[in-house]
Protein backbone atom coordinates (compact mmCIF):
# COMPACT_ATOMS: atom_id res chain seq x y z
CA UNK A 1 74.39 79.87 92.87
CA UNK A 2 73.10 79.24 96.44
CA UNK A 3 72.67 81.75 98.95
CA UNK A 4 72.07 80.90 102.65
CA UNK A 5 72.16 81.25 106.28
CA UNK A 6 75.02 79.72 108.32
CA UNK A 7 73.95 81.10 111.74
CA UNK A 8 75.31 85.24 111.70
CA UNK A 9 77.16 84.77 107.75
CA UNK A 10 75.87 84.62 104.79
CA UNK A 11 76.90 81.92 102.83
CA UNK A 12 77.42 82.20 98.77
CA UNK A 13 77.94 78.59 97.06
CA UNK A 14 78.60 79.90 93.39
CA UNK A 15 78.12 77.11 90.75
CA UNK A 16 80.93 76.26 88.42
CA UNK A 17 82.48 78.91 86.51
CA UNK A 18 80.47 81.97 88.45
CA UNK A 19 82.84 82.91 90.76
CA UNK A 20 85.32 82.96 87.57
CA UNK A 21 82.68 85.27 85.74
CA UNK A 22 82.41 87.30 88.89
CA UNK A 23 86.14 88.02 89.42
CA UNK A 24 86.37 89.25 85.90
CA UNK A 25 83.59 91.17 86.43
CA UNK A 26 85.40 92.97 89.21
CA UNK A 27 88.31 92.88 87.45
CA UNK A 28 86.84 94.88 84.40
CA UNK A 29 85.48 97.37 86.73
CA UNK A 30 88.40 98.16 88.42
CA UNK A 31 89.56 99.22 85.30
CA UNK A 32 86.71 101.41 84.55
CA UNK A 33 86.75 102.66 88.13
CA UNK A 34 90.62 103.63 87.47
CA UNK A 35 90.29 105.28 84.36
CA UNK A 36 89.42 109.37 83.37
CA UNK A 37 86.14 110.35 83.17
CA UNK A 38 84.97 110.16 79.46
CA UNK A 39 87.05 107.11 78.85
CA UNK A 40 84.31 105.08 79.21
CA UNK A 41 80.79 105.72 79.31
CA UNK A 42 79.90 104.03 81.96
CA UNK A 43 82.10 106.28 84.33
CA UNK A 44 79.38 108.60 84.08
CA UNK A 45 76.97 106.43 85.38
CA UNK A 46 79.76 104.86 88.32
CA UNK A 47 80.24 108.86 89.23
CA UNK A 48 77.40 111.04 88.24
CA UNK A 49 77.56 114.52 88.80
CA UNK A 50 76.91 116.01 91.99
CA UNK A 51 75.88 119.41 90.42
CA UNK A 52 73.88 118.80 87.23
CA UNK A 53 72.72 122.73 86.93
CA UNK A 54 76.37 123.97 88.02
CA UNK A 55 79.64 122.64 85.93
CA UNK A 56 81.94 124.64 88.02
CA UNK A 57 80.66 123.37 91.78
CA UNK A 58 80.52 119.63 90.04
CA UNK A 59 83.88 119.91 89.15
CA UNK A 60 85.06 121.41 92.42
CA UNK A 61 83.18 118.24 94.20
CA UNK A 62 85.18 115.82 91.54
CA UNK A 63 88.42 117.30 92.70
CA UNK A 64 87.62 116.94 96.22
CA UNK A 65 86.06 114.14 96.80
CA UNK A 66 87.32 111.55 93.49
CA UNK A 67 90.25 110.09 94.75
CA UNK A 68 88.06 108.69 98.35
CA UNK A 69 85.42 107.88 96.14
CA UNK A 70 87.73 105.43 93.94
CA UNK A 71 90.01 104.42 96.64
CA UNK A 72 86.33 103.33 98.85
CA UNK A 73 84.89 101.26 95.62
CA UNK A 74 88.59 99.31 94.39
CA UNK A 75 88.80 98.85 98.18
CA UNK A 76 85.41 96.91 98.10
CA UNK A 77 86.33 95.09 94.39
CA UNK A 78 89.59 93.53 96.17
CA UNK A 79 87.88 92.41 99.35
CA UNK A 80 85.27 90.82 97.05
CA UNK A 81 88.36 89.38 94.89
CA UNK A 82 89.69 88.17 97.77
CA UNK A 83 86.57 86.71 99.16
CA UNK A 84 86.43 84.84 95.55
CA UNK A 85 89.32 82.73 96.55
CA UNK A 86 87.10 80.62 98.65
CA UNK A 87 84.96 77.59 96.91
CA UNK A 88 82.56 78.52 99.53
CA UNK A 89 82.36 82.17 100.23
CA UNK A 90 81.07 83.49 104.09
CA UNK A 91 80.33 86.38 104.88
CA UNK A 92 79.66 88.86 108.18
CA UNK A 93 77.37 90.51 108.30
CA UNK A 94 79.58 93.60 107.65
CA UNK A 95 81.79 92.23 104.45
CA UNK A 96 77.90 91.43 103.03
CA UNK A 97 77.20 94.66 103.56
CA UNK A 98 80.38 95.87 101.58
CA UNK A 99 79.36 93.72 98.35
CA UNK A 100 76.40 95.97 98.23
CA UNK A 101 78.14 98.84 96.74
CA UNK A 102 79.92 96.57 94.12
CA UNK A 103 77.15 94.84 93.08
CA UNK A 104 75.25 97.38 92.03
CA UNK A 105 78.12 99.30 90.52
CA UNK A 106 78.11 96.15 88.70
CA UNK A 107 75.16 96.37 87.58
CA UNK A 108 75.16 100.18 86.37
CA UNK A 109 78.31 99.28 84.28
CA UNK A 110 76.67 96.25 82.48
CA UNK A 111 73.40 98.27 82.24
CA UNK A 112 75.24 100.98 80.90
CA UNK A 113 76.70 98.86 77.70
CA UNK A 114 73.17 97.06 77.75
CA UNK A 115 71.32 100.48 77.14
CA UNK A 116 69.20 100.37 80.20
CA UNK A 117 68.58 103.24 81.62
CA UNK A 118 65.38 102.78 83.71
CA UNK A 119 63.83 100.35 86.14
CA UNK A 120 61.71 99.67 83.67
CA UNK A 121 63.98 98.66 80.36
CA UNK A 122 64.09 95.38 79.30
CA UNK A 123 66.54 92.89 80.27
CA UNK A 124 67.67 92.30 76.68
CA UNK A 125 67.97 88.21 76.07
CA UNK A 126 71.26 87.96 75.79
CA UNK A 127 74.83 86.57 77.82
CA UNK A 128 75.59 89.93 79.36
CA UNK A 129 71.62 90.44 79.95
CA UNK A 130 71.67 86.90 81.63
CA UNK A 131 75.04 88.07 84.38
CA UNK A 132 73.09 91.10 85.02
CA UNK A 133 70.18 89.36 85.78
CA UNK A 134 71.87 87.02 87.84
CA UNK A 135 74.24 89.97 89.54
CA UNK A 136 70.32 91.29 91.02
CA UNK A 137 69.71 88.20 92.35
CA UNK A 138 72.76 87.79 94.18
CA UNK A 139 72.25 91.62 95.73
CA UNK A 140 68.82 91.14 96.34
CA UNK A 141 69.56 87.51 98.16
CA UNK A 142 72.04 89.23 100.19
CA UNK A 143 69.75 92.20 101.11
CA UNK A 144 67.04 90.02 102.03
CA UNK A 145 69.28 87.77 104.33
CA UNK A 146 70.41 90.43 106.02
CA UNK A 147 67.56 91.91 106.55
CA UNK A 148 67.01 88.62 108.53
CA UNK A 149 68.97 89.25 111.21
């Protein structure tokens, strides 16, 4: 993968077979996104609590604010799926921006079946270890290019 500058977008050149990897990726968390909490364990992690000392207020947030909250991030996966259409995928400034979000949800999801659960776990060796090594290098290329401009 090759990140760049192409005067205001940001330019992602994926090597063969990541942009496949990455669709699935989205793909796979759409279906976590869309599912019940406690279906999967990495919904906790995707939509923590906002009350960890109250179960009734966290539950009164949930109702309130869930359905924005998944209609925002499978509004961000399809614009990324979308994006993935493209051998060659530029970006504003502003869709860049959007990927954010995804990526690290990304990340949580595939830390989450990894068993990471600090900054400072190891990356185990492994395939899914590997994508979510490479899924921090793509957010923190596209942070640092936009912090560019």
């Amino acid at each position: 993968m090759r990140v760049s500058r192409a005067g205001e977008r940001i330019v992602l050149e994926f090597a063969d077979g990541e942009s496949g990897v990455l669709r699935s990726l989205v793909d796979q968390y759409l279906e976590v996104v869309g599912t019940d909490a406690g279906a999967d364990p990495a919904h906790a992690r995707l939509f923590p609590a906002a009350y960890r000392d109250d179960d009734a207020a966290a539950e009164e947030f949930t109702r309130y604010t869930r359905a924005g909250l998944v209609d925002r991030k499978a509004a961000n996966a399809a614009q990324v799926s979308l994006a993935l259409d493209e051998e060659t995928v530029r970006l504003s400034p502003d869709a860049a921006v959007r990927w954010l979000p995804l990526l690290t949800d990304l990340r949580l999801v595939i830390a989450d079946r990894l068993g990471i659960r600090a900054d400072d776990d190891e990356i185990p060796d492994t395939p899914a270890g590997e994508v979510y090594a490479w899924l921090g290098h793509l957010q923190e290329s596209i942070i640092t290019l936009l912090d560019e401009s």
